[in-house]
Short mmCIF file of C-alpha atoms in Angstrom, two decimals:
data_model
loop_
_atom_site.label_atom_id
_atom_site.label_comp_id
_atom_site.label_asym_id
_atom_site.label_seq_id
_atom_site.Cartn_x
_atom_site.Cartn_y
_atom_site.Cartn_z
CA MET A 1 158.92 -11.00 99.36
CA LYS A 2 156.23 -11.56 96.79
CA ARG A 3 152.75 -10.53 97.87
CA HIS A 4 149.36 -11.05 96.36
CA ARG A 5 146.73 -8.50 97.36
CA HIS A 6 143.14 -9.52 96.85
CA THR A 7 139.72 -8.33 97.91
CA LEU A 8 138.00 -11.17 99.77
CA PRO A 9 134.29 -10.50 100.32
CA ARG A 10 133.26 -11.34 103.82
CA LEU A 11 130.02 -12.65 102.41
CA PHE A 12 128.75 -13.14 98.91
CA ALA A 13 126.47 -10.35 97.72
CA LEU A 14 122.92 -11.17 98.63
CA LEU A 15 120.16 -10.70 96.08
CA THR A 16 116.83 -9.61 97.52
CA ALA A 17 113.58 -8.86 95.81
CA LEU A 18 112.16 -5.40 96.33
CA ALA A 19 108.47 -5.30 95.53
CA LEU A 20 107.30 -2.15 93.80
CA ASN A 21 103.74 -1.22 92.76
CA GLY A 22 102.22 -4.36 94.26
CA ALA A 23 102.25 -7.46 92.05
CA GLN A 24 102.53 -5.54 88.76
CA SER A 25 106.25 -4.76 88.85
CA ALA A 26 109.35 -5.77 90.82
CA GLU A 27 113.00 -4.86 90.86
CA GLU A 28 115.95 -6.72 92.31
CA ALA A 29 118.11 -4.80 94.77
CA VAL A 30 121.69 -5.91 95.48
CA GLN A 31 122.95 -5.50 99.03
CA GLN A 32 126.66 -4.75 98.78
CA LEU A 33 128.32 -5.99 101.94
CA GLU A 34 131.62 -4.89 103.39
CA SER A 35 134.79 -6.24 101.77
CA VAL A 36 138.00 -7.10 103.55
CA GLN A 37 141.47 -6.40 102.21
CA VAL A 38 143.81 -9.30 102.93
CA GLU A 39 147.53 -9.57 102.29
CA MET A 40 148.19 -13.08 100.97
CA VAL A 41 151.80 -13.76 101.87
CA LYS A 42 153.73 -16.70 100.50
CA ASP A 43 156.12 -18.21 103.00
CA PRO A 44 159.31 -19.18 101.09
CA ALA A 45 159.90 -21.96 103.61
CA ALA A 46 156.62 -23.65 102.63
CA MET A 47 156.58 -26.55 100.21
CA PRO A 48 155.69 -25.61 96.61
CA TYR A 49 152.10 -26.54 95.85
CA ALA A 50 153.24 -28.48 92.80
CA ARG A 51 154.63 -31.18 95.10
CA MET A 52 151.54 -31.28 97.27
CA ASN A 53 149.46 -31.52 94.10
CA GLU A 54 151.59 -34.41 92.85
CA LEU A 55 151.00 -36.33 96.08
CA LEU A 56 147.23 -35.82 95.80
CA ARG A 57 147.32 -36.83 92.14
CA GLN A 58 149.26 -40.03 92.91
CA LEU A 59 146.78 -40.92 95.67
CA GLU A 60 143.92 -40.53 93.20
CA THR A 61 145.73 -42.49 90.49
CA HIS A 62 147.27 -45.36 92.45
CA GLY A 63 145.53 -45.37 95.83
CA GLN A 64 142.52 -47.31 94.50
CA GLY A 65 140.19 -45.00 96.40
CA LEU A 66 141.41 -46.25 99.78
CA PHE A 67 143.00 -43.07 101.08
CA ALA A 68 142.17 -39.37 101.43
CA MET A 69 144.22 -36.55 102.89
CA ARG A 70 143.11 -33.66 105.07
CA PHE A 71 145.21 -30.80 106.31
CA LYS A 72 145.32 -28.43 109.24
CA VAL A 73 147.32 -25.29 109.88
CA SER A 74 148.29 -23.91 113.26
CA ARG A 75 150.20 -20.88 114.45
CA LYS A 76 153.68 -21.59 115.75
CA ASP A 77 153.16 -18.99 118.46
CA GLY A 78 150.12 -20.89 119.74
CA LYS A 79 147.67 -18.03 119.14
CA SER A 80 144.13 -18.49 117.90
CA MET A 81 143.53 -19.31 114.24
CA GLU A 82 140.07 -17.71 114.27
CA LYS A 83 141.03 -14.77 112.03
CA THR A 84 143.50 -16.68 109.88
CA LYS A 85 142.58 -16.84 106.20
CA LEU A 86 143.90 -19.44 103.75
CA ALA A 87 143.71 -19.46 100.00
CA LEU A 88 145.16 -21.27 97.02
CA VAL A 89 146.63 -18.44 94.93
CA GLN A 90 147.45 -18.72 91.26
CA ASP A 91 148.48 -15.62 89.31
CA GLU A 92 145.60 -13.19 89.91
CA ASP A 93 143.13 -15.90 90.89
CA TYR A 94 142.51 -17.35 94.33
CA ARG A 95 140.42 -20.08 95.90
CA PRO A 96 139.46 -19.47 99.54
CA ILE A 97 140.00 -22.59 101.65
CA VAL A 98 137.18 -23.49 104.01
CA ARG A 99 138.05 -25.23 107.29
CA ASP A 100 135.68 -27.36 109.34
CA ALA A 101 134.91 -26.81 113.03
CA GLN A 102 138.13 -28.58 114.03
CA GLY A 103 140.23 -26.63 111.51
CA TRP A 104 140.69 -29.43 108.96
CA PHE A 105 140.39 -28.86 105.21
CA THR A 106 140.99 -30.59 101.89
CA LEU A 107 143.09 -29.33 99.00
CA PRO A 108 142.15 -29.56 95.33
CA THR A 109 144.04 -31.54 92.71
CA LEU A 110 145.05 -29.24 89.86
CA PRO A 111 146.32 -30.04 86.37
CA PRO A 112 150.14 -30.26 86.67
CA GLU A 113 150.72 -27.13 84.56
CA GLN A 114 148.43 -25.06 86.78
CA ALA A 115 149.98 -26.43 89.96
CA LYS A 116 153.41 -25.10 88.93
CA THR A 117 152.33 -21.51 89.60
CA ALA A 118 149.96 -22.14 92.52
CA GLU A 119 150.79 -21.18 96.09
CA LEU A 120 149.16 -22.05 99.40
CA ALA A 121 149.06 -18.70 101.18
CA SER A 122 147.81 -17.18 104.42
CA ASN A 123 147.44 -13.74 105.96
CA LEU A 124 149.91 -14.59 108.72
CA PRO A 125 153.47 -13.24 108.91
CA LYS A 126 156.21 -15.23 107.24
CA GLY A 127 157.24 -18.37 109.11
CA GLN A 128 154.25 -18.41 111.50
CA VAL A 129 152.27 -21.30 109.97
CA ALA A 130 152.73 -25.01 110.65
CA LEU A 131 150.97 -27.38 108.23
CA GLU A 132 149.82 -30.84 109.34
CA GLY A 133 148.57 -33.56 107.01
CA ARG A 134 146.62 -36.66 107.96
CA VAL A 135 145.80 -39.77 105.94
CA TYR A 136 142.20 -40.94 106.20
CA LEU A 137 140.71 -44.28 105.23
CA THR A 138 137.64 -44.25 103.03
CA THR A 139 136.51 -47.74 104.10
CA PRO A 140 133.68 -47.60 106.67
CA PRO A 141 133.91 -49.95 109.69
CA GLU A 142 130.95 -52.08 108.56
CA ARG A 143 132.82 -52.97 105.35
CA LEU A 144 136.16 -53.84 106.94
CA THR A 145 137.35 -57.39 106.34
CA LEU A 146 140.81 -58.89 106.69
CA ALA A 147 141.01 -58.86 102.90
CA GLU A 148 140.45 -55.09 102.97
CA VAL A 149 143.04 -54.66 105.75
CA ARG A 150 145.60 -56.57 103.70
CA ARG A 151 144.75 -54.48 100.64
CA ILE A 152 145.15 -51.21 102.58
CA VAL A 153 148.53 -52.25 103.96
CA ASP A 154 149.76 -53.57 100.60
CA ILE A 155 148.66 -50.54 98.55
CA GLY A 156 150.00 -48.17 101.21
CA ARG A 157 153.43 -49.80 101.15
CA ARG A 158 153.55 -49.92 97.35
CA LEU A 159 152.53 -46.28 97.10
CA ARG A 160 155.34 -45.21 99.38
CA SER A 161 158.09 -47.50 98.08
CA GLU A 162 157.32 -47.82 94.36
CA MET A 163 154.87 -45.20 93.07
CA LEU A 164 155.66 -41.97 94.88
CA PRO A 165 158.79 -40.04 93.87
CA TRP A 166 161.45 -40.01 96.59
CA TYR A 167 160.78 -36.36 97.43
CA LEU A 168 157.12 -37.13 98.26
CA ARG A 169 157.61 -40.25 100.39
CA TRP A 170 158.11 -38.30 103.61
CA MET A 171 154.60 -36.86 103.15
CA PHE A 172 152.92 -40.27 102.99
CA PRO A 173 153.51 -42.42 106.10
CA GLN A 174 154.43 -46.08 106.06
CA ILE A 175 151.29 -47.98 107.06
CA GLU A 176 151.43 -50.99 109.39
CA GLY A 177 147.74 -51.71 109.79
CA VAL A 178 144.26 -50.44 110.54
CA ARG A 179 143.43 -49.11 114.00
CA VAL A 180 139.92 -49.78 115.32
CA CYS A 181 138.61 -47.58 118.18
CA SER A 182 135.29 -47.23 120.01
CA ALA A 183 133.96 -46.24 123.44
CA GLN A 184 133.69 -49.92 124.42
CA PRO A 185 136.09 -52.67 123.25
CA ALA A 186 133.34 -54.88 121.84
CA TRP A 187 134.97 -55.97 118.59
CA GLU A 188 134.82 -59.34 116.86
CA LEU A 189 135.94 -60.92 113.62
CA GLN A 190 133.26 -63.18 112.18
CA TRP A 191 133.43 -65.63 109.30
CA ARG A 192 132.02 -68.92 108.10
CA GLU A 193 134.01 -71.97 107.12
CA ALA A 194 132.72 -74.74 104.87
CA GLY A 195 130.36 -77.03 106.70
CA ARG A 196 130.55 -75.00 109.94
CA SER A 197 128.40 -72.45 111.71
CA LEU A 198 129.38 -68.81 112.12
CA LEU A 199 132.70 -68.37 113.89
CA ALA A 200 133.36 -65.31 116.10
CA LEU A 201 136.75 -64.24 117.43
CA PRO A 202 136.83 -61.46 120.08
CA LEU A 203 139.56 -58.84 119.67
CA SER A 204 141.47 -57.42 122.62
CA ALA A 205 142.32 -53.76 123.19
CA GLU A 206 145.99 -52.80 122.89
CA PRO A 207 146.82 -50.63 125.92
CA LYS A 208 149.32 -48.35 124.18
CA GLU A 209 147.10 -47.52 121.22
CA ARG A 210 145.36 -44.12 121.13
CA ASP A 211 142.54 -42.89 118.96
CA PRO A 212 144.14 -40.09 116.87
CA VAL A 213 140.81 -38.26 116.76
CA GLN A 214 141.04 -37.57 120.50
CA PRO A 215 143.24 -34.63 121.58
CA LYS A 216 146.53 -35.46 123.26
CA SER A 217 145.26 -33.69 126.37
CA THR A 218 142.40 -36.19 126.84
CA PRO A 219 142.52 -37.68 130.39
CA ALA A 220 143.46 -41.36 130.53
CA ALA A 221 140.06 -42.29 131.94
CA GLU A 222 138.34 -40.82 128.84
CA LEU A 223 140.53 -42.46 126.18
CA ARG A 224 138.70 -44.72 123.76
CA PRO A 225 140.12 -48.26 123.66
CA CYS A 226 141.66 -49.38 120.37
CA THR A 227 142.92 -52.51 118.68
CA VAL A 228 144.94 -52.98 115.49
CA LEU A 229 144.52 -55.32 112.54
CA ARG A 230 147.79 -55.66 110.65
CA GLY A 231 146.80 -58.08 107.91
CA ASP A 232 149.19 -60.83 109.00
CA GLU A 233 146.65 -62.51 111.28
CA PRO A 234 146.14 -66.26 110.60
CA TRP A 235 142.47 -65.89 109.72
CA PRO A 236 140.71 -65.91 106.35
CA ASP A 237 140.21 -62.91 104.07
CA ALA A 238 136.46 -63.21 104.60
CA ALA A 239 136.72 -62.46 108.34
CA ARG A 240 134.57 -59.35 108.84
CA LEU A 241 134.73 -56.78 111.63
CA GLU A 242 131.68 -56.59 113.89
CA ALA A 243 131.92 -53.50 116.10
CA PRO A 244 129.84 -50.86 117.96
CA ALA A 245 128.15 -48.10 115.97
CA ASP A 246 130.60 -45.44 117.21
CA THR A 247 133.65 -47.28 115.84
CA THR A 248 136.22 -45.26 113.90
CA LEU A 249 139.07 -46.51 111.71
CA SER A 250 142.48 -44.95 111.19
CA VAL A 251 145.82 -45.96 109.76
CA ARG A 252 148.37 -47.32 112.19
CA LEU A 253 151.83 -46.14 111.22
CA LEU A 254 154.91 -48.35 111.30
CA ASN A 255 157.04 -47.72 114.39
CA ALA A 256 154.44 -45.29 115.73
CA ARG A 257 155.13 -46.25 119.32
#
């Protein structure tokens, strides 16, 4: 098994000023903090980073800025990920990967030649890491119109069926629509037609829809209601979503039920 051994500083060295002889002279003292030795082990079962990089590159090139991807790793044995370290390793260089409070992180897009030798590595034993990817929408709720929904669905389908190589299609889901969720189901589509006042159409919650942000263990009484806009509704492109401030959007996958 190929291993990459690197010294990962627990913290960057901190520069502090040490005043000497009052205001006439000063010297900088460097506090050298403890370093941690980490074995960065490539799991041969993991997908080569070149393919992941190609997916990210295609999203940037053809996704028209509509989509972003975030990733999360978990241990297959169910143990805590608190001490797990991740890095993008390339030859003798590495890029530590920072996760947010929920464990999600983004991956960089590299030039294709660099991606060929890059590896996504961890300090866990071989075969112990499960990688999850999630597609995020960049459109905020206050800018969502039916025209935008139709664009998201159309670009998503074209990406998967026409632009992505066959070996990357399984990584990008087939999108059916845009899921709208909030604590209260107070959603409307509003638009104006020529010679008429503002029209408002209330949207109903779909009982089987779940907000993907909420954990699967969330009690039924605490689930946020959701509805779905699929783009095939018989209303004009200009119809705009009016929703509560806590509304979140997510992609609704085809045959997700």
